[in-house]
Coordinates of C-alpha atoms in Angstrom, one line a residue:
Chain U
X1 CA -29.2 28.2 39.1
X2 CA -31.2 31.2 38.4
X3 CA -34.8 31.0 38.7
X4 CA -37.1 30.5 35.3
X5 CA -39.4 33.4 34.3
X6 CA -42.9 32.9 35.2
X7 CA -45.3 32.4 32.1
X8 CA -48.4 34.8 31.8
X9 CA -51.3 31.9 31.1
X10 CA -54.6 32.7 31.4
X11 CA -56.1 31.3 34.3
X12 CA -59.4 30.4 33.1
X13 CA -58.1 28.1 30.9
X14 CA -55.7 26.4 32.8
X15 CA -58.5 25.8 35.3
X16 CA -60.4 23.9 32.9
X17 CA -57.7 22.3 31.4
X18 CA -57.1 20.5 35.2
X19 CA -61.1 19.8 35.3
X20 CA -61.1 18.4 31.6
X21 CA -58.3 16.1 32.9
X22 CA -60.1 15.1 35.9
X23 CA -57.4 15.7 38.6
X24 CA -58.3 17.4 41.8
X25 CA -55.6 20.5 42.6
X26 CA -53.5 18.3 45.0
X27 CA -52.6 15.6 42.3
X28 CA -51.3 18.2 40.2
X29 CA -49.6 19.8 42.7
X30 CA -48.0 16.4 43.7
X31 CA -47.2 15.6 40.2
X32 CA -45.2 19.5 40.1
X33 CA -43.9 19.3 43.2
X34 CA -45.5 22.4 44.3
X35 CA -47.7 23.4 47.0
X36 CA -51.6 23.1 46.5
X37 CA -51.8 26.4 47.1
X38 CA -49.7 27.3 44.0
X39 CA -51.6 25.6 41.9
X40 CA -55.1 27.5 43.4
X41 CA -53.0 30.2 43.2
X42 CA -52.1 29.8 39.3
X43 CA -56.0 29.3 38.6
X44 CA -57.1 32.6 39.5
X45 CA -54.3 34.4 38.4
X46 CA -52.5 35.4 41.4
X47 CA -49.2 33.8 40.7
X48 CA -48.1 32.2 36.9
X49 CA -46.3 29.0 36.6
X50 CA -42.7 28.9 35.5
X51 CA -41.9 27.7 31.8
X52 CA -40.6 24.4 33.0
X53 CA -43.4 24.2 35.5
X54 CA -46.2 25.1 32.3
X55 CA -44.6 22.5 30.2
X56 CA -44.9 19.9 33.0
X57 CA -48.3 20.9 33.1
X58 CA -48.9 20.4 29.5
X59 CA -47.4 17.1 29.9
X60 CA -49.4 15.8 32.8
X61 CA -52.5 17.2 31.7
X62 CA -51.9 16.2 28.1
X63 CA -52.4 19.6 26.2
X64 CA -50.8 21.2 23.9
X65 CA -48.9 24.3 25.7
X66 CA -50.4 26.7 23.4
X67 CA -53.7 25.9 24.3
X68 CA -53.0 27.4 27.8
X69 CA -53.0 31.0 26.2
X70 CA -56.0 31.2 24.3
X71 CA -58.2 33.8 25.3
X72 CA -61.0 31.6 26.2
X73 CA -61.5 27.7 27.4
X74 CA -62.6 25.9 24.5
X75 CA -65.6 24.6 23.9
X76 CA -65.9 21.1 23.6
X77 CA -68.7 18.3 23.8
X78 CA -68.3 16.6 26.7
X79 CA -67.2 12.9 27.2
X80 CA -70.5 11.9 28.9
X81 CA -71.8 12.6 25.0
X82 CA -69.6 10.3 23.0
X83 CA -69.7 6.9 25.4
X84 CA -73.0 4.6 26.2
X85 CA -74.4 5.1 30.3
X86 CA -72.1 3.0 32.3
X87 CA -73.5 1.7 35.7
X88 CA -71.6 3.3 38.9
X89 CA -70.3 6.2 36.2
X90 CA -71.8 9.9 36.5
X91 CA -70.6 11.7 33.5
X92 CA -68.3 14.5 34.1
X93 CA -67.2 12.1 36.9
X94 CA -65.1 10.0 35.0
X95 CA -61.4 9.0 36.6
X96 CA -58.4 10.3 34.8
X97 CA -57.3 7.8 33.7
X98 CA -60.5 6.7 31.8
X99 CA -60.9 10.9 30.9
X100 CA -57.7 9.9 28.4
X101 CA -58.3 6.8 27.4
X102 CA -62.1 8.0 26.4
X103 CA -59.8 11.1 24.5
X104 CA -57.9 8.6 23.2
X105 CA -60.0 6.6 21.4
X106 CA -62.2 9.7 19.9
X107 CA -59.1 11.3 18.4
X108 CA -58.0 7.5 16.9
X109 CA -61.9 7.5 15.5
X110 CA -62.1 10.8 14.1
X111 CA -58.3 10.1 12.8
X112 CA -59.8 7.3 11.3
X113 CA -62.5 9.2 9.2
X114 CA -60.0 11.7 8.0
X115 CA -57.7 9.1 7.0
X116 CA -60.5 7.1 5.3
X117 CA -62.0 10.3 3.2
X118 CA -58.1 11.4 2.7
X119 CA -57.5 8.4 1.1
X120 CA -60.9 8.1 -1.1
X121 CA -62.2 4.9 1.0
X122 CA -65.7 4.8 1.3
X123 CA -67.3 4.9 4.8
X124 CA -70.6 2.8 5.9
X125 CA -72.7 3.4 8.2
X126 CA -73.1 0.7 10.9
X127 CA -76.0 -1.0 9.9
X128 CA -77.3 -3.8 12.2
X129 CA -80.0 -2.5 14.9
X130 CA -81.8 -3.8 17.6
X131 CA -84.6 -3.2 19.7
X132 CA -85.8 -3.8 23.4
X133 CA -89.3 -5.2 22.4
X134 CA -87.5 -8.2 20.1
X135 CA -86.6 -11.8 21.5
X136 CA -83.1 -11.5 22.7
X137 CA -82.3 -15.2 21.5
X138 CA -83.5 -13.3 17.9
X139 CA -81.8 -10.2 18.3
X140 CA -78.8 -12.8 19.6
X141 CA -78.9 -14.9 16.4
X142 CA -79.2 -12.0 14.5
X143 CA -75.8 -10.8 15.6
X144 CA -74.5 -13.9 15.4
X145 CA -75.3 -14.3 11.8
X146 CA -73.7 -11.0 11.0
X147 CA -70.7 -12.0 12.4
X148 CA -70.3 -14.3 9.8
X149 CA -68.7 -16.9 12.3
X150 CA -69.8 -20.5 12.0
X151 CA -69.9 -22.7 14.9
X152 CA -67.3 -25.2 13.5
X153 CA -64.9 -22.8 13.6
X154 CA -65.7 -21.0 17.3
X155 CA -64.6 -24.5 18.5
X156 CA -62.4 -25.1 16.5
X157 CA -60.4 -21.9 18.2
X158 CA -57.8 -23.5 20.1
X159 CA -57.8 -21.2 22.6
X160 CA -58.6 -17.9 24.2
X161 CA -56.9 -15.5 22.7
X162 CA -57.8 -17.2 19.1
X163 CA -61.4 -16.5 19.9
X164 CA -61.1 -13.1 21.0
X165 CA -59.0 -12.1 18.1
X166 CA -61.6 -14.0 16.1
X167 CA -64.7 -12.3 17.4
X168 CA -62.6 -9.0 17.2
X169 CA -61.8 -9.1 13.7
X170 CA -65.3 -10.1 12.8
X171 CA -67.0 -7.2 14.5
X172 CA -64.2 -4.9 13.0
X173 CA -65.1 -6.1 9.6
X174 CA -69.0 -5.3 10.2
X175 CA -68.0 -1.4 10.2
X176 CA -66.9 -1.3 14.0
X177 CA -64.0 -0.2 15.3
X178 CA -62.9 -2.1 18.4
X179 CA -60.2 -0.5 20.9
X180 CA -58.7 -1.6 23.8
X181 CA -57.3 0.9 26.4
X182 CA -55.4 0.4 29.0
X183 CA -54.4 2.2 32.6
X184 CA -58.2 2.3 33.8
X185 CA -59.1 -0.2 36.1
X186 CA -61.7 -2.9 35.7
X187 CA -63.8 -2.1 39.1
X188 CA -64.2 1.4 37.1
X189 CA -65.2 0.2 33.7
X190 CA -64.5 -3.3 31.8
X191 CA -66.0 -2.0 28.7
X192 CA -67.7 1.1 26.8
X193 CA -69.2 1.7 23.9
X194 CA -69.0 4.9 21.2
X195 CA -72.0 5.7 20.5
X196 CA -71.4 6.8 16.7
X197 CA -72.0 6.4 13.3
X198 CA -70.8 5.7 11.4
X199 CA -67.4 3.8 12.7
X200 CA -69.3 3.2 16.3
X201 CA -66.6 2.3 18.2
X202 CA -66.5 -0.6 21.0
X203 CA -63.7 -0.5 23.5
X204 CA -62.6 -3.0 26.2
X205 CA -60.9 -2.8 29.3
X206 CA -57.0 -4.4 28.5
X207 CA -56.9 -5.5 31.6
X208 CA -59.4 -7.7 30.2
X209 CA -58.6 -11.8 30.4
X210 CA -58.9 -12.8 26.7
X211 CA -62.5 -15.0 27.7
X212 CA -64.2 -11.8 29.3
X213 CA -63.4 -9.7 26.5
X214 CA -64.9 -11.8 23.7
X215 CA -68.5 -11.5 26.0
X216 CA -68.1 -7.7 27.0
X217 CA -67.3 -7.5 23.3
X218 CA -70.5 -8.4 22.1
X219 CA -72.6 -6.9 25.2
X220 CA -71.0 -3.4 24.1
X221 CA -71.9 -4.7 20.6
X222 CA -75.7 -4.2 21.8
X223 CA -75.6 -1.1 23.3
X224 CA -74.5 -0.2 19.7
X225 CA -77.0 -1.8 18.3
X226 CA -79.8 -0.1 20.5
X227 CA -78.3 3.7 20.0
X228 CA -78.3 2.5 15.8
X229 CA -81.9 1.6 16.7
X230 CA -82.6 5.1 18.3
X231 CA -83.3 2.8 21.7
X232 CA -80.7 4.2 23.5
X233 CA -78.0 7.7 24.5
X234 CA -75.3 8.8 25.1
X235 CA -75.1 8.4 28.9
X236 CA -75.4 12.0 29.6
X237 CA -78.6 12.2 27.9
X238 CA -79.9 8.8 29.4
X239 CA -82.2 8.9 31.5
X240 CA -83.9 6.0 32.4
X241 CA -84.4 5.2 36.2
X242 CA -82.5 2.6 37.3
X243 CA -84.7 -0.5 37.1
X244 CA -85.2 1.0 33.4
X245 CA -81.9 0.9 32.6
X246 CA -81.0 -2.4 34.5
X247 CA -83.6 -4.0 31.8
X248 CA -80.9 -2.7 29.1
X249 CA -77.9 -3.7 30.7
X250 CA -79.9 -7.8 30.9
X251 CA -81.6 -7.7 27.4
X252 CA -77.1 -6.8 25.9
X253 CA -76.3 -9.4 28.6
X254 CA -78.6 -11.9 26.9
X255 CA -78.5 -11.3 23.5
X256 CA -74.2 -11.3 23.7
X257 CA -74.9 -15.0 25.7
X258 CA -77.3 -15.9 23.1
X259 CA -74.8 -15.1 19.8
X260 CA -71.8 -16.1 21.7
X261 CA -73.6 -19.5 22.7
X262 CA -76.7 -20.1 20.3
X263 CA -79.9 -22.0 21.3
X264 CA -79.2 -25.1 19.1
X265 CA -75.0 -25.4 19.5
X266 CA -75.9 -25.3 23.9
X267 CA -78.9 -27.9 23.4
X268 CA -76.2 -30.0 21.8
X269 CA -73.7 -29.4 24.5
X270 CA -75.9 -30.1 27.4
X271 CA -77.6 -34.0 27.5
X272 CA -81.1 -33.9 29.3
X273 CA -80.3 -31.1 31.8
X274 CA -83.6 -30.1 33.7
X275 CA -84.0 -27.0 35.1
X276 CA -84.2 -27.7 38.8
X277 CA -80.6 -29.4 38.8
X278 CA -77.9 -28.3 40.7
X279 CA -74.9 -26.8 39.0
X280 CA -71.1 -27.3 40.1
X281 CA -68.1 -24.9 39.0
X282 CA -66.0 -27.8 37.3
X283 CA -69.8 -28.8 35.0
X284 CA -69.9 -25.1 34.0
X285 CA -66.5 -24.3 33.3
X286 CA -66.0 -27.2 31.0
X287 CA -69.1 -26.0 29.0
X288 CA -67.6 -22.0 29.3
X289 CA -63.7 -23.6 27.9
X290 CA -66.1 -25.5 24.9
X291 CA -67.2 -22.2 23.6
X292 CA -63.9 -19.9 24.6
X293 CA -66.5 -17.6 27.0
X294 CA -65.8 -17.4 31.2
X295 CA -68.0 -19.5 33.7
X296 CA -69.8 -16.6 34.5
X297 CA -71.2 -15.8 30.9
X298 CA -71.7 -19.4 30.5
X299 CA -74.0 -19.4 33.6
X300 CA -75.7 -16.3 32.4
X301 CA -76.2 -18.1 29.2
X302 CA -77.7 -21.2 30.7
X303 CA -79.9 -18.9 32.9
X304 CA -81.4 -17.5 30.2
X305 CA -82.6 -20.2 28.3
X306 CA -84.0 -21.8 31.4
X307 CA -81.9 -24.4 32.6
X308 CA -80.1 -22.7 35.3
X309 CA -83.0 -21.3 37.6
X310 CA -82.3 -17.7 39.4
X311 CA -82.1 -19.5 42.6
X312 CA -79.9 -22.0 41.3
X313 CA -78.2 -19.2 39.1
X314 CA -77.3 -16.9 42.8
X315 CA -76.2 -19.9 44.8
X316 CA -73.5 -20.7 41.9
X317 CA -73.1 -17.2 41.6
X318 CA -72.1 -17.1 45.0
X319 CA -69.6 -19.9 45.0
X320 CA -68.1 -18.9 41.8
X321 CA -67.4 -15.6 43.5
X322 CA -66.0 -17.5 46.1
X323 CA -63.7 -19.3 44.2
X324 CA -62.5 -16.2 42.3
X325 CA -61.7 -14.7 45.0
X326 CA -58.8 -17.4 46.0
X327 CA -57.3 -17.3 42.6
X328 CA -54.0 -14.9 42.2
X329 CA -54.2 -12.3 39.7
X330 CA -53.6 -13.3 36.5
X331 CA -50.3 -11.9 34.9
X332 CA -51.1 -10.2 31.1
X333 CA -48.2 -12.2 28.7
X334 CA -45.4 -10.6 27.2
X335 CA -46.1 -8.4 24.0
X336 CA -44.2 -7.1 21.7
X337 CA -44.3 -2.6 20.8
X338 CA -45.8 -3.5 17.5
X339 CA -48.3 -6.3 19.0
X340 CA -49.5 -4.0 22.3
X341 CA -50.0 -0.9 19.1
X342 CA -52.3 -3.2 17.3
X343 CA -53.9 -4.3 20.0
X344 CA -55.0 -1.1 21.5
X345 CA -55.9 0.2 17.7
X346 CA -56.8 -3.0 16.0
X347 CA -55.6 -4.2 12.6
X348 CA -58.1 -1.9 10.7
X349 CA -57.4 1.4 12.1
X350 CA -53.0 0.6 11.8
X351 CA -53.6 -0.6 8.4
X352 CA -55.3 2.7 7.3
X353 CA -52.4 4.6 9.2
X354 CA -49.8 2.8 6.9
X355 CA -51.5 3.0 4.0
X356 CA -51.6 6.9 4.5
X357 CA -48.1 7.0 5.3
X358 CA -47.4 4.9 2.3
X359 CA -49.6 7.7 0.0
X360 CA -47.8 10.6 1.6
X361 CA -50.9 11.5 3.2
X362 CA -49.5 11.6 7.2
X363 CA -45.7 12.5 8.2
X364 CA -44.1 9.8 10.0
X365 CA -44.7 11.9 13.4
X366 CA -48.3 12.2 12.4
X367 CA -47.9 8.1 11.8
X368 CA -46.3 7.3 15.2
X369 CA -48.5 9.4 17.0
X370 CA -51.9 8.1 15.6
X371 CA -50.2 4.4 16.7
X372 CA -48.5 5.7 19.6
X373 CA -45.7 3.6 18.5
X374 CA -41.7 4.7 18.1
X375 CA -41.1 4.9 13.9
X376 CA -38.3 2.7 14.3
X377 CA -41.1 -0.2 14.7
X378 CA -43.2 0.7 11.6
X379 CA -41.1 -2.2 9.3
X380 CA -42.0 -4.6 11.7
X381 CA -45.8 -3.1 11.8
X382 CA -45.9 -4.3 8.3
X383 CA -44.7 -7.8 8.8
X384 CA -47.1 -8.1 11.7
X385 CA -50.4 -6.4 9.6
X386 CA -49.0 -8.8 6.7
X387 CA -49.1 -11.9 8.7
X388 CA -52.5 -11.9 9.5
X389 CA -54.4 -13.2 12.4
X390 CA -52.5 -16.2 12.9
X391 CA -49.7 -14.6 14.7
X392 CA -51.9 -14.1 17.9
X393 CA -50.2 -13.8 21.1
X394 CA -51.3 -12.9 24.4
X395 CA -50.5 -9.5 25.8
X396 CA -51.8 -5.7 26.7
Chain K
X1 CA -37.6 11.8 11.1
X2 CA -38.7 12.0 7.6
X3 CA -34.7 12.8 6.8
X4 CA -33.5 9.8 8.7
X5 CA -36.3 7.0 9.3
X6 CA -38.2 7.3 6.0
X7 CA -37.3 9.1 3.2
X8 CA -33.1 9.0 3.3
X9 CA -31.9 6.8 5.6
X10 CA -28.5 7.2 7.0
X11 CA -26.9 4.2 5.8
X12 CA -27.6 4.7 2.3
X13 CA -27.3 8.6 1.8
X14 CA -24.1 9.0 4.2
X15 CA -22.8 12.2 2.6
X16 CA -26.3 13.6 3.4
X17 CA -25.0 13.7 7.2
X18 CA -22.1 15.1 7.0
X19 CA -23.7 18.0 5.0
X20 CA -26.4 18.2 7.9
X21 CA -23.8 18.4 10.2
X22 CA -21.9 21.1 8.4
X23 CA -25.5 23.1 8.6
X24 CA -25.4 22.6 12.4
X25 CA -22.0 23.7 12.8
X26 CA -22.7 26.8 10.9
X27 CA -25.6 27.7 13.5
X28 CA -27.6 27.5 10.4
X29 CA -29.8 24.7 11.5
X30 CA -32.3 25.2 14.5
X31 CA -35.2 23.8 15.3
X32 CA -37.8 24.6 18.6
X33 CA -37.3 23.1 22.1
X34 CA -40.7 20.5 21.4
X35 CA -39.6 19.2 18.2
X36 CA -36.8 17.7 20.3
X37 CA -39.6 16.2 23.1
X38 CA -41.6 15.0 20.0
X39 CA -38.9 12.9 18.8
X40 CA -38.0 11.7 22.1
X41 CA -41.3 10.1 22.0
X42 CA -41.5 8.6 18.5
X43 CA -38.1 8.5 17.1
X44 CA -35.7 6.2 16.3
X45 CA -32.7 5.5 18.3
X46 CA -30.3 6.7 15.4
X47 CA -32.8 9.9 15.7
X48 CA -32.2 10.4 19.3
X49 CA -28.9 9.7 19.6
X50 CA -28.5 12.5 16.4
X51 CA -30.5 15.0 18.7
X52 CA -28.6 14.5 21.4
X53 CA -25.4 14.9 19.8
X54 CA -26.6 17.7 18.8
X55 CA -28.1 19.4 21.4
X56 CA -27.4 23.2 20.2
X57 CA -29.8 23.3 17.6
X58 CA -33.0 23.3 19.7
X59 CA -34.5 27.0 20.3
X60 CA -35.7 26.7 24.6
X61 CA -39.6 27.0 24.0
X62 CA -39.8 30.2 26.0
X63 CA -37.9 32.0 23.6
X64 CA -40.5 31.1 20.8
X65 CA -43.3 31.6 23.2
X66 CA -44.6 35.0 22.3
X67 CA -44.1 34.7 18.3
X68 CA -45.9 31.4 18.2
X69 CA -48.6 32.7 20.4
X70 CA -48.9 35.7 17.8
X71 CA -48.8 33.2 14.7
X72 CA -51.1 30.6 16.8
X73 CA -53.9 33.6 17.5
X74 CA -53.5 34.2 14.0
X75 CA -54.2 30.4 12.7
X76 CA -56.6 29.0 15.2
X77 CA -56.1 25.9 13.0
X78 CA -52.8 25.2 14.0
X79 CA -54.1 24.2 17.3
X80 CA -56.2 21.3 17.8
X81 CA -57.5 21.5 21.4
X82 CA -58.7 18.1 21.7
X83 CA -55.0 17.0 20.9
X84 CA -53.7 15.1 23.9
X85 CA -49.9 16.1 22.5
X86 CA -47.6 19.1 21.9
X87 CA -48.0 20.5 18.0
X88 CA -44.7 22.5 17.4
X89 CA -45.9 23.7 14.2
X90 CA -46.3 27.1 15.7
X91 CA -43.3 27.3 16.9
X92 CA -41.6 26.1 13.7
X93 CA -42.8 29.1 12.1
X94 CA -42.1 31.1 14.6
X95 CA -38.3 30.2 14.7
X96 CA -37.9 30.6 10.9
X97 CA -40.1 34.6 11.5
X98 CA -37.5 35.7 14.5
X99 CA -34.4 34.5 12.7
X100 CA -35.0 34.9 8.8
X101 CA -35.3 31.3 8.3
X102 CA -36.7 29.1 5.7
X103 CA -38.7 26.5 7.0
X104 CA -38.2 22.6 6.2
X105 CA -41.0 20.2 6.3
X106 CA -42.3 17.2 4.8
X107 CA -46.0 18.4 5.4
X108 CA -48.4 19.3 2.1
X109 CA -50.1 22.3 2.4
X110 CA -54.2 22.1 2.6
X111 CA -54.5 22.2 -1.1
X112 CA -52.7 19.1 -1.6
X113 CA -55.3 17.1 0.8
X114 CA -58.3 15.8 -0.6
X115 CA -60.2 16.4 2.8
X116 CA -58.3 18.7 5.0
X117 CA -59.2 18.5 8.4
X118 CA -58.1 22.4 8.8
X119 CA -57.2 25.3 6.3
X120 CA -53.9 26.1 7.5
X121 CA -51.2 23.4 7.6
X122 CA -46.9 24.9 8.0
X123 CA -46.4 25.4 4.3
X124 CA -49.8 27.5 4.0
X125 CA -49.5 29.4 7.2
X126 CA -45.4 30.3 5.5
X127 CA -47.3 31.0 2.4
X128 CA -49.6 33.8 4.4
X129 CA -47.1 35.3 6.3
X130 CA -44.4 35.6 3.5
X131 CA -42.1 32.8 4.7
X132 CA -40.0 30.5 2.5
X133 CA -41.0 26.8 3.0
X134 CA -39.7 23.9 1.9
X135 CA -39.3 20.4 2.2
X136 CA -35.9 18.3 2.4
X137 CA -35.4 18.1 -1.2
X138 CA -35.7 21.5 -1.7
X139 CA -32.9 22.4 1.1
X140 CA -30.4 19.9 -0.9
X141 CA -31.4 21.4 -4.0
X142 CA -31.0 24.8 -2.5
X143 CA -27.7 24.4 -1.1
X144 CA -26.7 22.7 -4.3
X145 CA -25.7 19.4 -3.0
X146 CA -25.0 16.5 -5.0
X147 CA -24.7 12.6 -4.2

């Protein structure tokens, strides 16, 4: 087979294409099937990849070819500006697989706008704030309240999945966009936060179990709050040292416990506990099932309003751990294309897409790609956006 | 995919296939190497199966390369940099600028946005550079098809 020409790229720019992507040279190189060396190589302009070798490139990168010719990298803000600080994260330092997902969701948001001005809908700004010098079980009531969700109906929810896809789709319709992305892993992140507005968005890790999200949910839903209440950055402008920022990441802790679970609804829950008493897993996971959130945040919860002391709080802590760690991973359920493309997106963000399409404002590629889902599926979409909430099913 | 998935599907305008397929075997209808990869990804299965029955049409990318790169340095727009997937607009122009084409899209030019995110979409980049552009309507009108 004769060989394929090689491609004049400019160096530069392919360089910075690999570091925007976050692989090291070897990965790509592994990915191409090509010695590290070619790659180093290809970056400072000895040697120029192939066509087939620049479109794999593209591909694994996820570029458009063209880019790979301009005469200069472009200049874009970078990630470490769009997300909130996230503990054991140095910006720039971000996997991979969390540099996409992160790209991901940005295009989806500023997709969003465009869509939303294309179509004449009017966009508000995200309007609930809080501060680090208010009560959290305020600030947590506050939230609570502007969630619009009454306590009836939280436990009412028959199950997990009902609650998250409740809680979602009351935080979506206060003016955020929620996202899940998938392919990172949860030691990395389990949740971030967008720090915009308006349309801030809140994203959680799908690896998620349905329990977890609904809490990291509503602690991302803080750090929201905070950056709407000028309290808090964009990680690579936050500074804080970190006992500062450990202060943060317990006042979101609380005041998600404290909407999720309020004062009155746990009082209710819990006959004559006293502080000093001794907590087993089954007591605590009974109350966590009542109210759809995990053990853990339940302990947090009880913690904070005093009835679970620290000490108390670290040796349950401890066991809890213990007994997590003999449980087998637990398998996500099956989902359908059009349930795992709302699910990543959210109901909002694929309605808007198919009212475009419907208005001849997007192509059907433009449609499919903003969803990620084949065309062949948008029917279905419909049926699924039409049926509402009640058609919840487990899944990515 | 706006001919088969949305606009006319195959089981209701059938005579529009056969006249398609009379297009292709007149070498008359081409399109670039990456419109084929974009369809791979969100096409139907009718689509697909279509594309790869018809394998010929698609230009290899490298062929376009230098033209698109001349029309892309021209239209920064047509390039979004953040995108995480390949645009072929480019190279759609590009094809129909080498070989005399007209191009066919379903895409509105800027003026026909109320809040275009760019100034140049296909139709107004053909618009600049002389090019005929139109969209699948137009090429059964054109070719003076009836059903």
């Amino acid at each position: 087979m004769p060989s394929s020409p090689s491609i004049p790229v400019n160096p530069e720019v392919l360089r910075w294409a690999r570091k925007e992507s976050g692989y090291p040279t070897d990965r790509v190189a592994n990915r191409l099937n090509v010695k590290e060396e070619r790659v180093r190589a290809w970056e400072k302009g000895e040697r120029q990849p192939t066509e087939r070798q620049l479109e794999e490139l593209a591909k694994f990168l996820r570029r458009p070819l063209g880019i790979f010719f301009l005469p200069r990298p472009p200049q874009l803000l970078p990630l470490g500006g769009e997300y909130r600080r996230l503990s054991g994260i140095t910006p720039g330092q971000e996997s991979p697989e969390l540099r996409i997902a992160l790209r991901q969701m940005l295009s989806r948001r500023e997709n969003a706008l465009n869509l939303m001005e294309e179509l004449g809908d009017k966009v508000a700004s995200f309007a609930l704030r809080a501060h680090m010098r208010e009560p959290a079980a305020e600030v947590g009531a506050r939230l609570r309240d502007a969630t619009g969700v009454e306590l009836a109906t939280q436990l009412a929810w028959p199950n997990e999945w009902r609650a998250w896809a409740g809680w979602r789709a009351a935080v979506e319709e206060m003016g955020a966009f929620v996202f899940l992305f998938p392919g990172v892993t949860l030691e990395e992140v389990r949740g971030l936060a967008i720090l915009r507005d308006p349309l801030p968005v809140v994203a959680i890790n799908s690896k998620e179990m349905p329990e977890a999200r609904s809490f990291t949910l509503f602690h991302e839903l803080v750090h929201v709050m905070l950056a709407a209440g000028k309290e808090e950055l964009p990680a690579i402008r936050e500074r804080r040292p970190a006992r500062e920022w450990t202060e943060v990441e317990r006042f979101a802790e609380s005041v998600a416990s404290h909407a999720l679970v309020p004062e009155s609804a746990l009082r209710d829950a819990l006959p004559s506990r006293a502080a000093d008493r001794s907590w087993d897993l089954p007591e605590v996971r009974s109350l966590a099932r009542r109210f759809r959130i995990t053990p853990l945040a339940m302990a947090t919860r009880l913690r904070g309003s005093g009835f679970m002391t620290w000490p108390k709080y670290n040796a349950w802590r401890q066991k809890w751990d213990e007994f997590v760690g003999t449980l087998r991973p637990r398998r996500g359920g099956f989902a359908t294309p059009v349930e795992k493309a709302v699910n990543r997106a959210g109901r909002p963000f694929a309605t808007l897409v198919l009212e475009a399409l419907a208005a001849n404002r997007i192509t059907s590629v433009d449609a499919s790609r903003f969803l990620d889902l084949k065309f062949e599926h948008f029917g279905k979409l419909g049926d699924h956006l039409r049926e509402g909430a009640s058609g919840v099913r487990q899944g990515e | 995919m706006d001919w088969q998935a949305r606009h006319f599907p195959v089981d209701v305008f059938v005579g529009l296939s056969g006249r398609m397929d009379d297009l292709v075997l007149a070498q008359r209808l081409l399109a670039p190497a990456l419109v084929r990869e974009e369809l791979d990804k969100v096409g139907t299965a009718g689509l697909k199966q279509w594309t790869d029955d018809h394998a010929g049409i698609f230009v290899r990318t490298g062929e376009l390369l230098e033209q698109a790169q001349v029309i892309q340095g021209q239209f920064p727009g047509l390039l979004d940099p953040k995108a995480e997937f390949e645009e072929a607009d480019a190279y759609v122009v590009a094809l129909a600028r080498m070989r005399d084409g007209i191009v066919i899209t379903e895409e509105t030019p800027a003026s026909e946005k109320r809040n275009p995110r760019r100034t140049h979409f296909i139709p107004d980049v053909c618009r600049d550079l002389g090019l005929p552009c139109i969209n699948l309507l137009g090429l059964m009108r054109r070719e003076g098809w009836r059903f």
